[in-house]
mmCIF file with all atom_site columns, C-alpha atoms in Angstrom:
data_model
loop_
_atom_site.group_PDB
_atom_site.id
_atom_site.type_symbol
_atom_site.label_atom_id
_atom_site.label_alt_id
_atom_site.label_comp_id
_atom_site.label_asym_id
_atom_site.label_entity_id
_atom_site.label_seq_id
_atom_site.pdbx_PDB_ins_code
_atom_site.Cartn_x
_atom_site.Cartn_y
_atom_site.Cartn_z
_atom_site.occupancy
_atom_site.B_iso_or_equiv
_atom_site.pdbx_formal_charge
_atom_site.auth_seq_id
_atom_site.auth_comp_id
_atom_site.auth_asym_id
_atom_site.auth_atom_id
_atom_site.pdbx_PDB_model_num
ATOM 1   C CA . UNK A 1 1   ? 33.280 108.150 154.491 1.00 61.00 ? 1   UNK A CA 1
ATOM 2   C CA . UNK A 1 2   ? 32.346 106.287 157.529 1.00 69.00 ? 2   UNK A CA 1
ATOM 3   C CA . UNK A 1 3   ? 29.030 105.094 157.726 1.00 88.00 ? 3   UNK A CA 1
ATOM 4   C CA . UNK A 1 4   ? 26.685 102.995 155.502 1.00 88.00 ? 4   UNK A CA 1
ATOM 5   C CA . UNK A 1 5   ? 23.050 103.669 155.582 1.00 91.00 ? 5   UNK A CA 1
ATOM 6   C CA . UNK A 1 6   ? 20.335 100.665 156.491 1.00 91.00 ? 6   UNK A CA 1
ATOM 7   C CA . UNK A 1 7   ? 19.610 100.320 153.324 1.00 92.00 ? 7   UNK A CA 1
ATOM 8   C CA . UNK A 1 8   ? 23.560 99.408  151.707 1.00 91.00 ? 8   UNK A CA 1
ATOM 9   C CA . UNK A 1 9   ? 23.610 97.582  155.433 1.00 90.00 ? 9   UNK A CA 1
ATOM 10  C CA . UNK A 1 10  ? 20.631 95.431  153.728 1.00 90.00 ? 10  UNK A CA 1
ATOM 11  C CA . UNK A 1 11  ? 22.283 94.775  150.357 1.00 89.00 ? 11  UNK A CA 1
ATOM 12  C CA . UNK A 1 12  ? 25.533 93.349  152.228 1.00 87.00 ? 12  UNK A CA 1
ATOM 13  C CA . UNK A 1 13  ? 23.412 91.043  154.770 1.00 91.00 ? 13  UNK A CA 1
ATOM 14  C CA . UNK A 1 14  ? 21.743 89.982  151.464 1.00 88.00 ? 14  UNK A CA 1
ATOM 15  C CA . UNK A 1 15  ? 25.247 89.139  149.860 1.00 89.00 ? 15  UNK A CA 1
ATOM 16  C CA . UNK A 1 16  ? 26.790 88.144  152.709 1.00 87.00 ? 16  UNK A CA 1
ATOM 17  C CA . UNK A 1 17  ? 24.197 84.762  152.682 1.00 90.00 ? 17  UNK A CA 1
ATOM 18  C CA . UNK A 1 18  ? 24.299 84.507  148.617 1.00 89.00 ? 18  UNK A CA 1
ATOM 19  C CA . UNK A 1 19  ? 21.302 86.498  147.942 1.00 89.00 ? 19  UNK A CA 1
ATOM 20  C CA . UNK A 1 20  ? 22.828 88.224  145.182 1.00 85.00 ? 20  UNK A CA 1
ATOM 21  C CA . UNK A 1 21  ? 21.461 91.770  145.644 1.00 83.00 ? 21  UNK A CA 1
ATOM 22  C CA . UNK A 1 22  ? 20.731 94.232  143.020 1.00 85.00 ? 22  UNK A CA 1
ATOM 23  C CA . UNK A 1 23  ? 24.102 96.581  143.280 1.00 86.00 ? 23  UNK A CA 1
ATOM 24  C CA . UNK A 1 24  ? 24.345 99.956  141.610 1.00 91.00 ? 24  UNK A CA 1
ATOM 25  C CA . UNK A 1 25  ? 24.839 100.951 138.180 1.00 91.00 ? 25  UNK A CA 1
ATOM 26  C CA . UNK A 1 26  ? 25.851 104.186 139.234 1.00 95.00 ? 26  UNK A CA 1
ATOM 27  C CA . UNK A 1 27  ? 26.606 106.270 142.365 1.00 96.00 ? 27  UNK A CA 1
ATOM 28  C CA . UNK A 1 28  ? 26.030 110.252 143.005 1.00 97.00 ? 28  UNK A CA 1
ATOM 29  C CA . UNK A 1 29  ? 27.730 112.267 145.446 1.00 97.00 ? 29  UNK A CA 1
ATOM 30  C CA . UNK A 1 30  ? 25.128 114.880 147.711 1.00 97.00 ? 30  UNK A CA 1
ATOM 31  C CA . UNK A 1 31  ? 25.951 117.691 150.032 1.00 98.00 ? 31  UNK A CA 1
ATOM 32  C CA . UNK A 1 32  ? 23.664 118.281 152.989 1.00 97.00 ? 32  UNK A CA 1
ATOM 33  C CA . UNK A 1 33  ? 23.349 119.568 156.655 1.00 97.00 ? 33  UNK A CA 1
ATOM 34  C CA . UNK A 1 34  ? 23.109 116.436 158.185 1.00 96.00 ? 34  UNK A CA 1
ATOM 35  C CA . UNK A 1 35  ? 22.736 112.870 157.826 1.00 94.00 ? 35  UNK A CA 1
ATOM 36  C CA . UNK A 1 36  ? 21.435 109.444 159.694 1.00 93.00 ? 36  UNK A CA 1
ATOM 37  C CA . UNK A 1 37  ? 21.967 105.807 159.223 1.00 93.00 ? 37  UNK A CA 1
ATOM 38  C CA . UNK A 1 38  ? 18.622 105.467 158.084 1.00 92.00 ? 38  UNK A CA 1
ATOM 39  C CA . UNK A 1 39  ? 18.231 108.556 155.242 1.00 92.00 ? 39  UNK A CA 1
ATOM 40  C CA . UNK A 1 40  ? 21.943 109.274 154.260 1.00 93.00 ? 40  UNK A CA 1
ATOM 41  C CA . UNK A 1 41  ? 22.361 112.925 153.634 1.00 95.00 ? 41  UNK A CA 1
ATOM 42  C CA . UNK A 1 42  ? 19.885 115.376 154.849 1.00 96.00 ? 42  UNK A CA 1
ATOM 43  C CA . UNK A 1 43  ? 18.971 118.452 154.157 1.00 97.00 ? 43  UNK A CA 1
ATOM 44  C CA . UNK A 1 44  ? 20.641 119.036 150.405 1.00 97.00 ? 44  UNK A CA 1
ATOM 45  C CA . UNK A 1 45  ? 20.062 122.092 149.136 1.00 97.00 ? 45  UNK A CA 1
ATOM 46  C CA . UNK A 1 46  ? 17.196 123.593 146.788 1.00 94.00 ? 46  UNK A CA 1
ATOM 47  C CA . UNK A 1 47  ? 16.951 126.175 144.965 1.00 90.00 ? 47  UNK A CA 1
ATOM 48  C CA . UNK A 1 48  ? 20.833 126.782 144.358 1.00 94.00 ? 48  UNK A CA 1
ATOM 49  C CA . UNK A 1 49  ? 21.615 125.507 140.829 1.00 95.00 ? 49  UNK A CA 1
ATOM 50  C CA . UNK A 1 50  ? 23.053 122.448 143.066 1.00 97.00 ? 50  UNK A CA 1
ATOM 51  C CA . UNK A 1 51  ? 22.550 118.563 141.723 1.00 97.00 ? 51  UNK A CA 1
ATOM 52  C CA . UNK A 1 52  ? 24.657 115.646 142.933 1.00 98.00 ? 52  UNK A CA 1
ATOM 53  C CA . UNK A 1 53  ? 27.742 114.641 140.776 1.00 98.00 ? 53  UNK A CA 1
ATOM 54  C CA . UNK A 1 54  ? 28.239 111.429 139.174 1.00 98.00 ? 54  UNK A CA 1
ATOM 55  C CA . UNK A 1 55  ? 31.396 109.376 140.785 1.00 97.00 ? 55  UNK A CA 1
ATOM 56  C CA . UNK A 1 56  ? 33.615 106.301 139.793 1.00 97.00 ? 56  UNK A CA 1
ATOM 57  C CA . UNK A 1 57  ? 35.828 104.557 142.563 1.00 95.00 ? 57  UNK A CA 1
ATOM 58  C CA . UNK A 1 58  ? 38.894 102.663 142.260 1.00 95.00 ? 58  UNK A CA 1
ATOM 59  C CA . UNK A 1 59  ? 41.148 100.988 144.873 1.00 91.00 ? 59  UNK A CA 1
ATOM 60  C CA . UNK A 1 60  ? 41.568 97.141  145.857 1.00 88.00 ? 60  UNK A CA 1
ATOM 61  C CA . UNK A 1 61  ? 40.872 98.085  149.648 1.00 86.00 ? 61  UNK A CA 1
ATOM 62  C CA . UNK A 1 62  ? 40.109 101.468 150.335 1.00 91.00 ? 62  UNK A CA 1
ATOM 63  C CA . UNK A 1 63  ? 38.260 102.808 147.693 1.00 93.00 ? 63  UNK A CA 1
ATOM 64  C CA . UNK A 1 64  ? 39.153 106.775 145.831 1.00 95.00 ? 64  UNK A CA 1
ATOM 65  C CA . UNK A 1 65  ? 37.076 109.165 143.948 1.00 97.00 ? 65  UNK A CA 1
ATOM 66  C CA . UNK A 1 66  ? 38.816 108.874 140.475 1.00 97.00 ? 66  UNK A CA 1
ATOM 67  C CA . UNK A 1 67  ? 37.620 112.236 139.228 1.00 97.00 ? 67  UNK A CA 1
ATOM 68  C CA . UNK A 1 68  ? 37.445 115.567 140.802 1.00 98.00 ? 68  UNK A CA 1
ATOM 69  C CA . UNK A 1 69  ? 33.461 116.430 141.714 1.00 98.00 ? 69  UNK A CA 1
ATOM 70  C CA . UNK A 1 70  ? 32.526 120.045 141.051 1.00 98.00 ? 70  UNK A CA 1
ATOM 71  C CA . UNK A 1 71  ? 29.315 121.455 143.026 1.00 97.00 ? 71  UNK A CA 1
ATOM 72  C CA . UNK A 1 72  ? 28.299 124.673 140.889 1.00 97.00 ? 72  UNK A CA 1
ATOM 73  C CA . UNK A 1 73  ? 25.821 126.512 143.110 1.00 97.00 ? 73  UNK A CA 1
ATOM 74  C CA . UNK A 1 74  ? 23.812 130.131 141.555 1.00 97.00 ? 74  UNK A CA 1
ATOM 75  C CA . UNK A 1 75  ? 23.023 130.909 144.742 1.00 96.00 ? 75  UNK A CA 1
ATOM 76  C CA . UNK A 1 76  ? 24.544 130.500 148.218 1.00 96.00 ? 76  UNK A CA 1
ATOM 77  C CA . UNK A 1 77  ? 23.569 127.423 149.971 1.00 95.00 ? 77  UNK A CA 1
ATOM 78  C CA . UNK A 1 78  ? 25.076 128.464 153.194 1.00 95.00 ? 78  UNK A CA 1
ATOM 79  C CA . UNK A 1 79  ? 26.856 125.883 155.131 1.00 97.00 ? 79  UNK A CA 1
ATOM 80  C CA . UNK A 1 80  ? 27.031 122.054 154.222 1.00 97.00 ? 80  UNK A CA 1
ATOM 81  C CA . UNK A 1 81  ? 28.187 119.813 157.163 1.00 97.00 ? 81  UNK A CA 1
ATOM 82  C CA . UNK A 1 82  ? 27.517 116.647 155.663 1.00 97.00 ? 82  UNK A CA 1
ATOM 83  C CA . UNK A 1 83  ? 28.159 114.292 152.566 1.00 96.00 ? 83  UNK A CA 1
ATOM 84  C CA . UNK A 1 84  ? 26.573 111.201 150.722 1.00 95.00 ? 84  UNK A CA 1
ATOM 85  C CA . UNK A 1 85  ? 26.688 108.650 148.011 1.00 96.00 ? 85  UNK A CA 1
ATOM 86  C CA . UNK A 1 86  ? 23.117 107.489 146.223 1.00 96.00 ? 86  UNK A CA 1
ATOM 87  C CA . UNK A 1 87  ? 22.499 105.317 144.095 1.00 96.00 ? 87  UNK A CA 1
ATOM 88  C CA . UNK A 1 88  ? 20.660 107.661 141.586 1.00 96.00 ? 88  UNK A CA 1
ATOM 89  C CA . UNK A 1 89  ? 21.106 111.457 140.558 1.00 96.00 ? 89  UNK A CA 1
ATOM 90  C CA . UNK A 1 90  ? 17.794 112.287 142.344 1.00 94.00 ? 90  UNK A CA 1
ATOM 91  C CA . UNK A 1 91  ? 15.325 111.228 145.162 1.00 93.00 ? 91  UNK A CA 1
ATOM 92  C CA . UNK A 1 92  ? 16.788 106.735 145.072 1.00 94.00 ? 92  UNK A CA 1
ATOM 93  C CA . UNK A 1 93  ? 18.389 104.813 147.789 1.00 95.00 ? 93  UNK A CA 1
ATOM 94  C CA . UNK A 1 94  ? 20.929 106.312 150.822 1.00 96.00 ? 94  UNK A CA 1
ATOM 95  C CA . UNK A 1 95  ? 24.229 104.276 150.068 1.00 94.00 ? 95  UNK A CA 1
ATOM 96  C CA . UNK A 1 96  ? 26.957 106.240 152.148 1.00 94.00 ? 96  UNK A CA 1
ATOM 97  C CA . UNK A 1 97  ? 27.103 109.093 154.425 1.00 95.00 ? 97  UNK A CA 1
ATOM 98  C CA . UNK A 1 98  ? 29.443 110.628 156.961 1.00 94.00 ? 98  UNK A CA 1
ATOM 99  C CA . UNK A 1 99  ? 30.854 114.527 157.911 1.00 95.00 ? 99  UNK A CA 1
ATOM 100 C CA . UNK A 1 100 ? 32.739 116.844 156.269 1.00 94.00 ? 100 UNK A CA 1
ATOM 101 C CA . UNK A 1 101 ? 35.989 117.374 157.464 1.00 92.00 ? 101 UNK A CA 1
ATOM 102 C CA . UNK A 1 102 ? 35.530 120.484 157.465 1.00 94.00 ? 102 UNK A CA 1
ATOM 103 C CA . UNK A 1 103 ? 32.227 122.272 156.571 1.00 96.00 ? 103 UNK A CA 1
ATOM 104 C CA . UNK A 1 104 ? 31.806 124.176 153.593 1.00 96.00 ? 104 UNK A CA 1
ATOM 105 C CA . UNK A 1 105 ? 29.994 127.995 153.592 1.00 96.00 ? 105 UNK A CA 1
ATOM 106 C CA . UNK A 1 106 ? 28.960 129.200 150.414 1.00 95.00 ? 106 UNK A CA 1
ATOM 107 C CA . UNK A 1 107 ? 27.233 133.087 151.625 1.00 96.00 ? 107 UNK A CA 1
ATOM 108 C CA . UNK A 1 108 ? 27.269 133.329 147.602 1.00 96.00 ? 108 UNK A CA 1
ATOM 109 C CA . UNK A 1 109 ? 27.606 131.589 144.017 1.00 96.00 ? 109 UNK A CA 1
ATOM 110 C CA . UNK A 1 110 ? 30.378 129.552 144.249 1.00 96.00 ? 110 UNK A CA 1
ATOM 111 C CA . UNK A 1 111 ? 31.825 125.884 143.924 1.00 96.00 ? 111 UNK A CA 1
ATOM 112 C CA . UNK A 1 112 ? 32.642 123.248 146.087 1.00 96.00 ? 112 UNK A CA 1
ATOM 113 C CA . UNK A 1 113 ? 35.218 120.928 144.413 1.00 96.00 ? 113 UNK A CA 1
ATOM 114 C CA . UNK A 1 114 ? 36.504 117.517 146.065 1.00 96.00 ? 114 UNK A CA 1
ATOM 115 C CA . UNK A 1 115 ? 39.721 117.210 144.440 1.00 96.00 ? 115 UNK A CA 1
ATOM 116 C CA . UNK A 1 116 ? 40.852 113.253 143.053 1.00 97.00 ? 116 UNK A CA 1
ATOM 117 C CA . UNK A 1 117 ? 41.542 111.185 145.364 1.00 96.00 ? 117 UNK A CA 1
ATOM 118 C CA . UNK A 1 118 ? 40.109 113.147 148.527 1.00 95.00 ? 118 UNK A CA 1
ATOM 119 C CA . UNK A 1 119 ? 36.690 111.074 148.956 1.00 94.00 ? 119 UNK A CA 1
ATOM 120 C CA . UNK A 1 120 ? 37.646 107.975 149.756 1.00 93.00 ? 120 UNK A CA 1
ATOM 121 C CA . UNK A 1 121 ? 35.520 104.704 150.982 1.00 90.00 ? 121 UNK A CA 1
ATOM 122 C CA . UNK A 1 122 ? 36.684 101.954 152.854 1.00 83.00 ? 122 UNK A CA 1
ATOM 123 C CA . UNK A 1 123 ? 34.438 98.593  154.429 1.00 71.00 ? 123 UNK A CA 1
ATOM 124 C CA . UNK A 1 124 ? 35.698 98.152  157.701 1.00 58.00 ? 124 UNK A CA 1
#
């Protein structure tokens, strides 16, 4: 993942000068059709059985997805370009966003897994 929204931009400006920001209890993964610095993933889907997965991170640098994340859609979704991390399971803040590598087209039910170790986060 490459780029952090405005609003994890904020809680590092805020840390950075001893502000002591309120961080995350929790982080969710989303799949969308786009994304922006500002809103984090766009366009996830409705409709499709789909809900964003809980995550947990480890590393001392770069950080991995410690768990495989399983998207279960009941109907196709059609093609998602684009994923995110929020800070809650629904609607809360834009953490994380970037590209998929490569996209992924579901034309019916269907998962998308990210296998361990595949999503991976690094501050740079």
């Amino acid at each position: 993942m490459t780029s952090l929204t405005d609003y994890a931009k904020n809680l590092l400006g805020r840390s950075a000068v001893g502000r002591r920001p309120e961080l995350p209890a929790a982080v969710f993964v989303a799949l969308g059709t786009g994304g922006s610095d500002a809103t984090g993933v766009t366009g996830e889907p409705t409709g499709t059985g789909y809900a964003r997965q809980p995550a947990t991170f480890f590393g001392t640098g770069l950080q991995y997805n410690v768990a495989e994340l399983r998207f279960n859609f009941t109907a196709a979704p059609g093609t998602l370009t684009h994923i995110g991390v929020f800070d809650a399971q629904s609607t809360g803040n834009p953490i994380l966003w970037a590209p998929l590598a490569t996209p992924a087209t579901l034309n019916a039910p269907g998962l998308v897994i990210i296998p361990v170790n595949s999503l991976t986060v690094l501050g740079d």
